[in-house]
Backbone as CSV, one residue per row, in Angstrom:
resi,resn,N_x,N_y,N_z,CA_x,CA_y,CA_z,C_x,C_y,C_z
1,UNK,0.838,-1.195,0.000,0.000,0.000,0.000,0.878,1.252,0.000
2,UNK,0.424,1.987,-0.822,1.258,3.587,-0.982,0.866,4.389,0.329
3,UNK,2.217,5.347,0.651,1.898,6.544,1.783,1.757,7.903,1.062
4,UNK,1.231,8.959,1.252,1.109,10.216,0.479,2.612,10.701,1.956
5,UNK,3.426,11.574,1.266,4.135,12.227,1.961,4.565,14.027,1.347
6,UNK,3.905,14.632,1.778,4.179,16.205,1.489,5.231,16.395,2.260
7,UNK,6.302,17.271,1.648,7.168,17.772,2.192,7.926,19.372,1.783
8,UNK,7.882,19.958,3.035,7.705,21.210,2.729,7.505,21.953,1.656
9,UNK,6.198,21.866,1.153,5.692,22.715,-0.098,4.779,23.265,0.230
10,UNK,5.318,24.806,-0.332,4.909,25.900,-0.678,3.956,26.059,-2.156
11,UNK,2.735,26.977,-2.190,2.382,27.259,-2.930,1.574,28.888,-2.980
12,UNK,1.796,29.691,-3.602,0.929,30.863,-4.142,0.493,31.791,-5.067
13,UNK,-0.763,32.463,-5.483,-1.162,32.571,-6.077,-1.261,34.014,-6.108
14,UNK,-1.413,34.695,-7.829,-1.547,36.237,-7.988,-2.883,36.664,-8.065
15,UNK,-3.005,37.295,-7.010,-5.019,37.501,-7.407,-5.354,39.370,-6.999
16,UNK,-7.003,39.502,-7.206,-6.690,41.118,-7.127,-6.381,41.836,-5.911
17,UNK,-6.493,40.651,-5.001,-6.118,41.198,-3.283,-4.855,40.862,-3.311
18,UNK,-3.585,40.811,-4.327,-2.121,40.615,-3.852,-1.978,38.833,-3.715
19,UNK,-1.009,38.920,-3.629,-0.326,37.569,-2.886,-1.092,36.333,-2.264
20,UNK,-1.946,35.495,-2.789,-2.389,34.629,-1.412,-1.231,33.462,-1.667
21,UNK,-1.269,33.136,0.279,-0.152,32.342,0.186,-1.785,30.710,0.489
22,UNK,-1.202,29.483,-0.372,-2.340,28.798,0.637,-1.681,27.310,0.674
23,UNK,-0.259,27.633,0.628,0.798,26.119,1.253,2.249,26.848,1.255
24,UNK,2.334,27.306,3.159,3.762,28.082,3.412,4.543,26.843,4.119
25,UNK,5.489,26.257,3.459,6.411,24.984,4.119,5.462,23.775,4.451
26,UNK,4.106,23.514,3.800,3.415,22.297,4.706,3.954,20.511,4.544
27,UNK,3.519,20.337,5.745,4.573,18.788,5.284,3.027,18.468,6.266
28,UNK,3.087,16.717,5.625,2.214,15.677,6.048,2.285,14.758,5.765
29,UNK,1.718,13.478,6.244,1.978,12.047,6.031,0.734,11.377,6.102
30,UNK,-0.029,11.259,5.096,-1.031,10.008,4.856,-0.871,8.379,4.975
31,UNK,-1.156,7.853,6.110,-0.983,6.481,6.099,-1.781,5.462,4.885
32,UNK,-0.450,4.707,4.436,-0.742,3.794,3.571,-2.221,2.799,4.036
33,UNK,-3.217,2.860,3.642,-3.910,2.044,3.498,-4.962,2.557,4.634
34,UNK,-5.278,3.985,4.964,-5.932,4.647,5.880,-6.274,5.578,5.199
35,UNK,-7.622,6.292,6.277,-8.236,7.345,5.723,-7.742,8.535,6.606
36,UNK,-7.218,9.699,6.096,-6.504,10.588,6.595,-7.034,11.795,6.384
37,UNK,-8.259,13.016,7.202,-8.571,13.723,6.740,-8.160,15.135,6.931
38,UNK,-8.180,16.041,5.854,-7.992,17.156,6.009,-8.723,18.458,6.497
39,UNK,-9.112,18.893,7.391,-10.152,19.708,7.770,-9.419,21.274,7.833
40,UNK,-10.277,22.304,7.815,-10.253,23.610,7.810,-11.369,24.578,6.969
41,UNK,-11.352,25.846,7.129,-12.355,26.919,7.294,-12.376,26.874,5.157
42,UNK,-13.327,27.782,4.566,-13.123,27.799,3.180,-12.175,28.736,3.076
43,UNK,-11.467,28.243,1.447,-10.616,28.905,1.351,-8.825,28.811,2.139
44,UNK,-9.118,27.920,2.912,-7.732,28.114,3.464,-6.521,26.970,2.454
45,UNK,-7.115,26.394,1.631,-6.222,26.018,0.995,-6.325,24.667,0.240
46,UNK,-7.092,23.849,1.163,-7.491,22.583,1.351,-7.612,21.975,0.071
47,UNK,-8.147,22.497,-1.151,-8.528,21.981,-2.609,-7.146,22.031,-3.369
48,UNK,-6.670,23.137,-2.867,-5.244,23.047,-3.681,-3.974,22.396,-3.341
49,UNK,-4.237,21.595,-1.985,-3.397,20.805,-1.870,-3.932,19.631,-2.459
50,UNK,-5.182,19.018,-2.847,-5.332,17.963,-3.064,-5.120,17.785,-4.756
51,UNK,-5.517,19.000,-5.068,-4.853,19.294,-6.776,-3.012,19.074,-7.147
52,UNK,-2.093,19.625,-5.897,-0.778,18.990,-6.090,-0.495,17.692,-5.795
53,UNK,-1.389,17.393,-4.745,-1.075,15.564,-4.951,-1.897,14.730,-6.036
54,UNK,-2.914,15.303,-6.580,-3.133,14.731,-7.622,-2.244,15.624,-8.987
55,UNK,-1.809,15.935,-8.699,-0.943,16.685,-10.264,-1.726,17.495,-11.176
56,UNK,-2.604,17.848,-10.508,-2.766,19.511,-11.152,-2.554,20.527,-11.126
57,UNK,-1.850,20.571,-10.047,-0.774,21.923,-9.833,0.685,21.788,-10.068
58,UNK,1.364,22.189,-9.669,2.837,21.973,-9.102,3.091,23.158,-8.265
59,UNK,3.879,22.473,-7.016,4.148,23.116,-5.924,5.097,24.447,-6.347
60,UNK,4.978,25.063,-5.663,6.353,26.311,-6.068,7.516,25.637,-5.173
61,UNK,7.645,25.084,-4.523,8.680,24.757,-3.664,8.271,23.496,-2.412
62,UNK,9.542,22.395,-2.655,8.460,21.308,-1.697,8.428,20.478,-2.329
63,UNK,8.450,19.193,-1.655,8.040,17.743,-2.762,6.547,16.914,-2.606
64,UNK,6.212,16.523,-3.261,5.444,15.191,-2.906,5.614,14.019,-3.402
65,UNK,5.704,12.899,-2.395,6.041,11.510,-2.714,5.138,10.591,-2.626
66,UNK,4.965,9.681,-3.318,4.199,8.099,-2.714,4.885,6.989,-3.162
67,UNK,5.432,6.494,-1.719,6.209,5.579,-1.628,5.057,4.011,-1.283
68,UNK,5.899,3.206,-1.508,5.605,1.901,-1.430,6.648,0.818,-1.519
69,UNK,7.259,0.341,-0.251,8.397,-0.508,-0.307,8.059,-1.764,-0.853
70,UNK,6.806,-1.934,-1.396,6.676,-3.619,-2.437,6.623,-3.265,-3.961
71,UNK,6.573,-1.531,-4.515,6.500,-1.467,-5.211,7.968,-0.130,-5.449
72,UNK,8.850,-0.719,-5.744,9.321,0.546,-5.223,9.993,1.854,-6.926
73,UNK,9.918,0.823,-7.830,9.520,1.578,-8.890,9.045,1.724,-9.966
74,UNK,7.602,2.271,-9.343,6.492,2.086,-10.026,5.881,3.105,-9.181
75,UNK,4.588,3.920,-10.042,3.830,5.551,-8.937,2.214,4.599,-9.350
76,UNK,2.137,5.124,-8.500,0.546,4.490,-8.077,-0.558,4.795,-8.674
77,UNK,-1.362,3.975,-8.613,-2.800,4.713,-9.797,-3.441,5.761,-8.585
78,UNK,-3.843,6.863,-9.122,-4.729,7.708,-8.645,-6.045,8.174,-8.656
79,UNK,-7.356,8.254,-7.918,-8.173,8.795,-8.679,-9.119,9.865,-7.609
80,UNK,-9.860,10.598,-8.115,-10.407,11.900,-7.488,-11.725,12.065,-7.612
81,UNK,-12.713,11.979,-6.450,-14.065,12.094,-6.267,-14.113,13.952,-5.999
82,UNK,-14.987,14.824,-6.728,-15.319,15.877,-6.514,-16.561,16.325,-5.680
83,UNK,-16.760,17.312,-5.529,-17.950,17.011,-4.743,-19.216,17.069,-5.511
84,UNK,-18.991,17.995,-7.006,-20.236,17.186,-7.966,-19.501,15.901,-8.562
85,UNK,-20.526,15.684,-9.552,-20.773,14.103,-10.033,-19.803,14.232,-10.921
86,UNK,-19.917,15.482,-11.934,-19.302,15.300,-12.948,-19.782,14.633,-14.086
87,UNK,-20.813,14.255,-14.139,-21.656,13.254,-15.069,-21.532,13.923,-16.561
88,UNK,-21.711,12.954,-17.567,-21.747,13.869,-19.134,-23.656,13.260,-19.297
89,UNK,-24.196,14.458,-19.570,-25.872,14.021,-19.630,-26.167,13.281,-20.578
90,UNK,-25.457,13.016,-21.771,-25.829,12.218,-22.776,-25.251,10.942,-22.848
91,UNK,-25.117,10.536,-22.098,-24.145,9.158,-21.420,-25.318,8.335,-20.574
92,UNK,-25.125,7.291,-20.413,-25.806,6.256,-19.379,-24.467,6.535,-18.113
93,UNK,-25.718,5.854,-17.125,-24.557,5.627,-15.948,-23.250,4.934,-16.234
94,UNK,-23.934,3.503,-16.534,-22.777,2.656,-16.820,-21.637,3.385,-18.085
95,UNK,-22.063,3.855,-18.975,-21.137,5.132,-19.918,-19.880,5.729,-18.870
96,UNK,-21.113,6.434,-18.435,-20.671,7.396,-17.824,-18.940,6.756,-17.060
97,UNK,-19.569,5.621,-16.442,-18.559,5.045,-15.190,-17.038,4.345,-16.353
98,UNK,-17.671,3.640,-17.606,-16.610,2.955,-18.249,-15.654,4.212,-18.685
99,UNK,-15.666,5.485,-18.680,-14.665,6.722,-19.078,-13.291,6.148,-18.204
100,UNK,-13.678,5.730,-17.108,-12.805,5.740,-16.879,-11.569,4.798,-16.892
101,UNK,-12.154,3.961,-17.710,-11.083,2.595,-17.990,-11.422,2.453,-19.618
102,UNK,-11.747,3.364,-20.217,-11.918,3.729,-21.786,-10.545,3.037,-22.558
103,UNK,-9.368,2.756,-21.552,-8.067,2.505,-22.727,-8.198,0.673,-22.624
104,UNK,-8.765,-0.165,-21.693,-9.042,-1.162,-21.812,-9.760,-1.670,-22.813
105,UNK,-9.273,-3.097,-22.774,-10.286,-3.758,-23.857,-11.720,-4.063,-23.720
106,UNK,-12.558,-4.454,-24.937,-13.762,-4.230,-24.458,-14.532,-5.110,-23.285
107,UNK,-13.678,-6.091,-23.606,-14.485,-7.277,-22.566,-14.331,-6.423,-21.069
108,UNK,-12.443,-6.008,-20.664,-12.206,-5.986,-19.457,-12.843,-4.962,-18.723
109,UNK,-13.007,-3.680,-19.851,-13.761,-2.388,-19.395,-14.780,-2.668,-19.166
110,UNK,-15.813,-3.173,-19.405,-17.259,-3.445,-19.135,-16.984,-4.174,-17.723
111,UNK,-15.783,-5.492,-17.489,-16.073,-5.819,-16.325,-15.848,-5.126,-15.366
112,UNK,-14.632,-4.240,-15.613,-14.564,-3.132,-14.119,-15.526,-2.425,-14.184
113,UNK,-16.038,-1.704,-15.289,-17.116,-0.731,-14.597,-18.499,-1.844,-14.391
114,UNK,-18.944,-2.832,-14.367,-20.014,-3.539,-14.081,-19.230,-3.568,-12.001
115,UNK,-18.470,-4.583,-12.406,-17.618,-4.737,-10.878,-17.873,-3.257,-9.999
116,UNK,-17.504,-1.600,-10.910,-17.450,-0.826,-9.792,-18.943,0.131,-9.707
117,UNK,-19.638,-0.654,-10.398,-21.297,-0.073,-10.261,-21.798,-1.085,-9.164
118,UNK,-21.349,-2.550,-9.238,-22.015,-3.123,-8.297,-21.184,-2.750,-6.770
119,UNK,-19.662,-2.392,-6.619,-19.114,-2.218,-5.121,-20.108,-0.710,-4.987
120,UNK,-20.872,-0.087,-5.172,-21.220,1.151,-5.129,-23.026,1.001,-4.971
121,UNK,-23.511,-0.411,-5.548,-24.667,-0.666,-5.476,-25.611,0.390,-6.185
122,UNK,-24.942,0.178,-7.430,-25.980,1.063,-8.244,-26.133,0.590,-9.448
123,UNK,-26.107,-1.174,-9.722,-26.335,-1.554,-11.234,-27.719,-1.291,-11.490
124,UNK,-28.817,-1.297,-10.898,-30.175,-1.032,-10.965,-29.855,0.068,-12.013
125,UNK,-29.336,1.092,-11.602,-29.624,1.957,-12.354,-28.140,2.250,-13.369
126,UNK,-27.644,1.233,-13.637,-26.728,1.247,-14.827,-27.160,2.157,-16.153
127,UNK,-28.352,1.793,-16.397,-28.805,1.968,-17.881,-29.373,3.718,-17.614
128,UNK,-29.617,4.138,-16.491,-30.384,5.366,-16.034,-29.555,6.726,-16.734
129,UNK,-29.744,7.378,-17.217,-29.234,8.994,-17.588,-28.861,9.775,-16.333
130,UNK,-27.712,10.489,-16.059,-27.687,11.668,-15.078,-29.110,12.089,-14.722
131,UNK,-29.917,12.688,-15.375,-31.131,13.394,-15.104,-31.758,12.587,-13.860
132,UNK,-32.090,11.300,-14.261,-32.603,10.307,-13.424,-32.433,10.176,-12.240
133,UNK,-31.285,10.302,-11.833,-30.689,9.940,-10.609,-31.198,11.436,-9.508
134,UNK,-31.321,10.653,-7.945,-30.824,11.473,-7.572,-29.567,11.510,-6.999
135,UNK,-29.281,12.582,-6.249,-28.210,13.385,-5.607,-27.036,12.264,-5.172
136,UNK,-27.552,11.749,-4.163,-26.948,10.248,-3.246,-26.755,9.268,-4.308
137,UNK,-27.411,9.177,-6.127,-27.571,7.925,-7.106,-26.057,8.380,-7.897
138,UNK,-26.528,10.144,-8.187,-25.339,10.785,-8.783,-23.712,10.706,-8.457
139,UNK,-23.752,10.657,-6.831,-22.454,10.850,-6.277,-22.068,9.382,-6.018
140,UNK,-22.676,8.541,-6.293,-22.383,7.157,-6.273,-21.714,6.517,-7.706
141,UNK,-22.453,7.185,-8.557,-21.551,7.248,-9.559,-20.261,7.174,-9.898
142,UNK,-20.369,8.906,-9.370,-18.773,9.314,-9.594,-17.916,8.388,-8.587
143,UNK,-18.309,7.615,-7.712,-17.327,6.813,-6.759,-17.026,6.129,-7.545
144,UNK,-18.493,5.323,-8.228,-17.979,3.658,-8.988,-16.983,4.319,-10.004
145,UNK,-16.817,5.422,-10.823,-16.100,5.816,-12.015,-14.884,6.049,-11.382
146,UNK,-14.599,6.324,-10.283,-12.936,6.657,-9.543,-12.576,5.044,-8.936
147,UNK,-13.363,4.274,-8.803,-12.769,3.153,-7.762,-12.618,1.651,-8.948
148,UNK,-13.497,2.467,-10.272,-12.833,1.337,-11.638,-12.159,1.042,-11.585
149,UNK,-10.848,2.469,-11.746,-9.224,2.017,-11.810,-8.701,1.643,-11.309
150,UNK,-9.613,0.806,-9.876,-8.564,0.489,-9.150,-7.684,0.956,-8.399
151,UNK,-7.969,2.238,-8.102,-6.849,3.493,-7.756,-5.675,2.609,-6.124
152,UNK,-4.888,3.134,-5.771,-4.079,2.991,-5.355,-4.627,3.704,-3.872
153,UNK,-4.374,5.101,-4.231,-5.059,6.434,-3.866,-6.158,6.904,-3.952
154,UNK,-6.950,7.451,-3.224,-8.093,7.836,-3.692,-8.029,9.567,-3.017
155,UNK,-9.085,9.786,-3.800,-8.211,11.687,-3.216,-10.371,12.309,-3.033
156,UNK,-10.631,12.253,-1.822,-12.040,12.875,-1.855,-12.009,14.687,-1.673
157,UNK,-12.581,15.323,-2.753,-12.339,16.999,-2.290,-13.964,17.179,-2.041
158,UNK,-14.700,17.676,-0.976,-15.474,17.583,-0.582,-16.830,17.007,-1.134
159,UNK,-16.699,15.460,-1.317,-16.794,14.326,-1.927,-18.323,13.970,-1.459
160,UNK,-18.613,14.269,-0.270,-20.138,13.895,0.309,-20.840,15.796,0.948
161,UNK,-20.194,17.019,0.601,-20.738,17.903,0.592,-21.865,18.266,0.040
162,UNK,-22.570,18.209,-1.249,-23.538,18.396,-1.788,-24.588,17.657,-1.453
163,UNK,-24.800,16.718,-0.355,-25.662,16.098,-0.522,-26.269,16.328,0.911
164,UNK,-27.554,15.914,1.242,-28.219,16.292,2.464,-28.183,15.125,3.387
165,UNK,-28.214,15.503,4.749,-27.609,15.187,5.894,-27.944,13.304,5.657
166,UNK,-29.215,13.323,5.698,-29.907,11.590,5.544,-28.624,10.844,4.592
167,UNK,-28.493,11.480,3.522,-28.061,11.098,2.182,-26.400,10.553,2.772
168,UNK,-25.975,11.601,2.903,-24.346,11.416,3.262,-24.141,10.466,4.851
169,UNK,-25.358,10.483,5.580,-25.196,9.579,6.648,-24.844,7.910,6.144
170,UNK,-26.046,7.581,4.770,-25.943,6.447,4.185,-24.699,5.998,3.278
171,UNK,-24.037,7.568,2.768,-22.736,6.937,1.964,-21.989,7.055,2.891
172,UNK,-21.971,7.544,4.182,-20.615,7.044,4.949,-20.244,5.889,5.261
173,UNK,-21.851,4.781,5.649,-21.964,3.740,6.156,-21.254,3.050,4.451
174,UNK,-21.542,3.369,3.351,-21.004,2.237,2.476,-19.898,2.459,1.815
175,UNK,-19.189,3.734,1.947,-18.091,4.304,1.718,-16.823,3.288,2.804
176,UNK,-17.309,3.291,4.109,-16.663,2.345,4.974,-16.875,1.354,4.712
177,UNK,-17.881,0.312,4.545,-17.432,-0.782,3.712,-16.886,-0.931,2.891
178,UNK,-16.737,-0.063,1.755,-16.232,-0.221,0.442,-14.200,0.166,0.757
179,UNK,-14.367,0.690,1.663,-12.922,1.071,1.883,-12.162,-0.438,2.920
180,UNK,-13.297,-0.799,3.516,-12.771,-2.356,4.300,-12.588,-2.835,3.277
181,UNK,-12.853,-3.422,2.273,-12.416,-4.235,1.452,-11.500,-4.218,0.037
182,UNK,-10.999,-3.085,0.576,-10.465,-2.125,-1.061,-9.216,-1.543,-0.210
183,UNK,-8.904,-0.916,0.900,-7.769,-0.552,1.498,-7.030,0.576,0.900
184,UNK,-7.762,1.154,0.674,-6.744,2.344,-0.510,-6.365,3.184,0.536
185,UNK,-5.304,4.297,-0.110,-4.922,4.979,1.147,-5.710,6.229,0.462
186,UNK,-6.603,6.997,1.632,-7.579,7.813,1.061,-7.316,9.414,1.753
187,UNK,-7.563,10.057,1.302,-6.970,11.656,1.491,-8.553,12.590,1.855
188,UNK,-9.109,12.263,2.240,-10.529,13.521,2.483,-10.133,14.757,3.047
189,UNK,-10.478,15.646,1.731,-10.861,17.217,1.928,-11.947,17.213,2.564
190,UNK,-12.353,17.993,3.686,-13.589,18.185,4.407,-13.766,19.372,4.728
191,UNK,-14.318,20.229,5.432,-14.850,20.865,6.402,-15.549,20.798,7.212
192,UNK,-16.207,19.387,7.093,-17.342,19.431,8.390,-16.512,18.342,9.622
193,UNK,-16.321,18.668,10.537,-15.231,18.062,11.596,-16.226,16.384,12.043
194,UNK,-17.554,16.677,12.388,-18.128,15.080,12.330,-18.187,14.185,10.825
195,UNK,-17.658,14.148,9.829,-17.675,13.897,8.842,-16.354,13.613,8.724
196,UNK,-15.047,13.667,8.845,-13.627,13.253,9.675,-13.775,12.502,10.615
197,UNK,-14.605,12.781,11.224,-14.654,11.862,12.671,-15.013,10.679,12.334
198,UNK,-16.158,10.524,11.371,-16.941,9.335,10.944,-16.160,8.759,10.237
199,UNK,-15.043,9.106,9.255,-14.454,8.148,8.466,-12.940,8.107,8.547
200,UNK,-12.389,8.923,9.167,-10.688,9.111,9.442,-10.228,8.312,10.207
201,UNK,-8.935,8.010,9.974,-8.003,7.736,11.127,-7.374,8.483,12.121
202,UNK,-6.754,9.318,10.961,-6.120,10.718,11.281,-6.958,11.729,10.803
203,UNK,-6.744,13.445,11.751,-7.572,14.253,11.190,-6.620,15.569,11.110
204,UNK,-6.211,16.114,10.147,-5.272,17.347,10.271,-6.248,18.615,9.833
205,UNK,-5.732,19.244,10.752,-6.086,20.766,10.732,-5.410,22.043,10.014
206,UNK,-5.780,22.461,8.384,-5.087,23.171,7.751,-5.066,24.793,8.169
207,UNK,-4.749,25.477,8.629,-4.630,26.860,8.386,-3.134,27.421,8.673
208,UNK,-3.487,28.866,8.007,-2.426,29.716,7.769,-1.589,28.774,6.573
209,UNK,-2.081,28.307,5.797,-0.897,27.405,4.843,0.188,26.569,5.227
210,UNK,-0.259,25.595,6.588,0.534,24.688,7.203,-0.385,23.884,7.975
211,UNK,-0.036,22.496,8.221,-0.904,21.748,9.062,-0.364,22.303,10.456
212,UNK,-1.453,22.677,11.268,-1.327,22.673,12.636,-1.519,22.072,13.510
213,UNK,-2.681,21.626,13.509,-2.996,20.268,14.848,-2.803,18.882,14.187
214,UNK,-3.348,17.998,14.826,-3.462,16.666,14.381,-4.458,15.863,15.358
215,UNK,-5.348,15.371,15.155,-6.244,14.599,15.590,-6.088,13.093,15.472
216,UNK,-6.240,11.981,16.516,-6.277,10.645,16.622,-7.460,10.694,16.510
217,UNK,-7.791,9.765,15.706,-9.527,9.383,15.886,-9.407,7.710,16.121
218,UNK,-9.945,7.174,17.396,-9.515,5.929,17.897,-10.334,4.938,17.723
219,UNK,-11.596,5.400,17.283,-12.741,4.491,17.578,-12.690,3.226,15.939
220,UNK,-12.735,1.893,16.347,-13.284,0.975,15.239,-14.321,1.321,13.839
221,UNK,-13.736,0.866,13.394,-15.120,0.943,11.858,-15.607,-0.374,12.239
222,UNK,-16.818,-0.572,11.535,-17.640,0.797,11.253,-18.376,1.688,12.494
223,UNK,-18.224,2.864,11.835,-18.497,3.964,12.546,-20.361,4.724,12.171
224,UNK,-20.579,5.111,13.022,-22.073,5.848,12.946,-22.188,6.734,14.193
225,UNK,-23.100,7.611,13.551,-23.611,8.537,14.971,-23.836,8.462,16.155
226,UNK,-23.669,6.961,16.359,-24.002,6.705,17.840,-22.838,5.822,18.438
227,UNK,-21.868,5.752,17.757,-20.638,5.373,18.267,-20.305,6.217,19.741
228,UNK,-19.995,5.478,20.387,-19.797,6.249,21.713,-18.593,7.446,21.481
229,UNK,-18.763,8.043,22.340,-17.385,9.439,21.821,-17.149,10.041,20.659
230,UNK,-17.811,9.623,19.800,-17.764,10.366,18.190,-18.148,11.676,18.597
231,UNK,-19.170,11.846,19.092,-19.766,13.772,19.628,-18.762,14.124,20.049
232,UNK,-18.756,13.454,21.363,-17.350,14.719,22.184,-16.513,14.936,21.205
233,UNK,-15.696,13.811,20.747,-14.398,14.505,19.815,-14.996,15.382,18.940
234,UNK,-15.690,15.249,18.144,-16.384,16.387,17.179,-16.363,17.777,17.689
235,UNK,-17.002,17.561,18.721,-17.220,19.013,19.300,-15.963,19.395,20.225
236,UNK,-15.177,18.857,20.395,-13.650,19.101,21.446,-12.902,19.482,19.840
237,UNK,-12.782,18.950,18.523,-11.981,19.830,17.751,-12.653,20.714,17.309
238,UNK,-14.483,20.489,17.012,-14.983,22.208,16.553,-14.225,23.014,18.067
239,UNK,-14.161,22.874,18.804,-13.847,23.744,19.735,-12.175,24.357,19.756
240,UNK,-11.735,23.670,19.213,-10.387,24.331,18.347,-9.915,25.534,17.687
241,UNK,-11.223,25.613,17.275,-11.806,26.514,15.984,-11.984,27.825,16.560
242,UNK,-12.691,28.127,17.322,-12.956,28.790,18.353,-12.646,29.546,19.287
243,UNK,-11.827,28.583,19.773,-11.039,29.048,20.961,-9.958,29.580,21.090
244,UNK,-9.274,29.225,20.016,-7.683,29.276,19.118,-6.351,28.669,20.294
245,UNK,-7.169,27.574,20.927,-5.928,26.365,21.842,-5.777,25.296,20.487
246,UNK,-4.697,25.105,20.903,-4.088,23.649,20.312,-4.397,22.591,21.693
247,UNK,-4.703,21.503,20.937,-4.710,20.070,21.765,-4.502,19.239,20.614
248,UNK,-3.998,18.143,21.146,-3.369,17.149,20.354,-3.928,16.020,20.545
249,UNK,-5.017,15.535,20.394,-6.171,14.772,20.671,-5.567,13.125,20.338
250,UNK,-5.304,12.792,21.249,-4.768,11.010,20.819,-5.701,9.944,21.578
C-alpha cells in the first residue's frame, strides 16, 4: 500500500487582493492504506493541496512523494471524487462510469465498470441517464467511475458535501465498507469536523498554509452517529476553531 508524503511545499497565487499564500512549508503524512482527513475553514487552501497531490498543480517549492516498499519503482494509480458528479448528460450511468477505464479492452472495461457499479450498489440503475438519478444515485456514480481504476489512492475533495444530511449519513456507512475491502490509502478534503470523525483515522487541521494540529480518531469501523465518543471529539476539535488552543487529541 502507498503513503502520500508532502514535504515542505509551498504554494501561491496572484489575485486582485495581492499575494495569497495557501501552502507556506506544509509537510504531512497520509498512512498507507488509511483514511486521513484534512479539515479547515473555506478557502484556506485545502482543494489546492489535493490538486498537487493529484498533479494539477505543481508546488512552487516542496516535494510530494508516494512511496511503497513492495513497489518501489512504479507511482501508483490515482483517482479523485469531486464534490459534484461530474456526469456527461448524454451518457448512461454505466457510460458514464466505463470513461474511466476507456483505454481497456472491451471485454475488461465493461467488467470493471459492471464490478465498480455493483461495489457502489448502483447496477439497478446502470442503464439510467444523469437526469434520473438522484443526488446520493449521482455521487455514487462518480465513486464507482474513480474506484474502476482500481486506484491505489483515492483523493475525496469535498466528496459527500452536496448532498443532504440523511443522504451522506448512508454513503458514509457504504463508503466504509467499500474502503474495508479495497484498502486504498484515502486523502478527504472536508470541512465538516463530524464527517472526519466518521471516516478518518487521522484528522489534520489546515490553516495559515501549514498543518497545525493533528487529531487521533480511535474508535473501530464501522463507525455511525451513535458510536460512543464520536460527539465529544467532534465538538472538542470544533472547539479548536474557536477558541484558538491547540490540543493534540490522541
Amino acid at each position: 500500500m502507498w503513503t502520500i508524503e508532502v514535504d515542505q511545499v509551498s504554494k501561491a497565487f496572484a489575485s486582485d487582493r495581492g499575494r495569497v499564500v495557501t501552502a507556506d512549508g506544509l509537510t504531512l503524512t497520509a498512512a498507507a492504506g488509511e483514511i486521513t482527513a484534512v479539515i479547515g475553514e473555506s478557502g484556506c487552501g485545502k482543494t489546492t493541496l489535493l490538486r498537487m497531490i493529484a498533479g494539477l498543480e505543481t508546488p512552487d517549492s516542496g516535494s510530494i512523494r508516494f512511496t511503497n516498499p513492495e513497489k518501489p519503482d512504479t507511482a501508483p494509480r490515482i483517482s479523485v471524487v469531486f464534490q459534484e458528479p461530474r456526469l456527461f448528460p448524454w451518457m448512461t450511468v454505466r457510460e458514464n462510469v466505463s470513461l474511466a477505464v476507456r483505454e481497456l479492452p472491451g471485454s475488461e472495461k465493461w467488467g470493471r465498470t459492471d464490478e465498480a457499479l455493483k461495489a457502489v450498489r448502483l447496477c439497478d440503475a446502470a442503464d439510467a441517464f444523469p437526469k434520473e438519478l438522484s443526488g446520493g444515485m449521482a455521487q455514487r456514480a462518480g465513486f464507482a467511475r474513480a474506484i474502476a481504476q482500481s486506484p491505489d489512492i483515492l483523493l475525496l475533495d469535498e466528496a459527500f458535501g452536496a448532498l443532504d444530511a440523511l443522504t451522506r449519513t448512508v454513503l458514509y456507512q457504504e463508503f466504509q465498507a467499500l474502503q474495508s475491502e479495497r484498502r486504498m490509502t484515502v486523502l478527504l478534503i472536508t470541512h465538516d469536523v463530524l464527517e472526519a470523525v466518521m471516516l478518518s483515522r487521522t484528522i489534520l487541521r489546515l490553516r495559515g498554509g501549514v498543518i497545525d494540529e493533528s487529531f487521533a480518531v480511535p474508535f473501530p469501523y464501522p463507525r455511525s452517529l451513535a458510536t460512543p465518543g464520536a460527539g465529544d471529539l467532534s465538538h472538542r476539535i470544533y472547539g479548536t476553531f474557536f477558541t484558538g488552543e491547540k490540543e493534540e487529541i490522541k
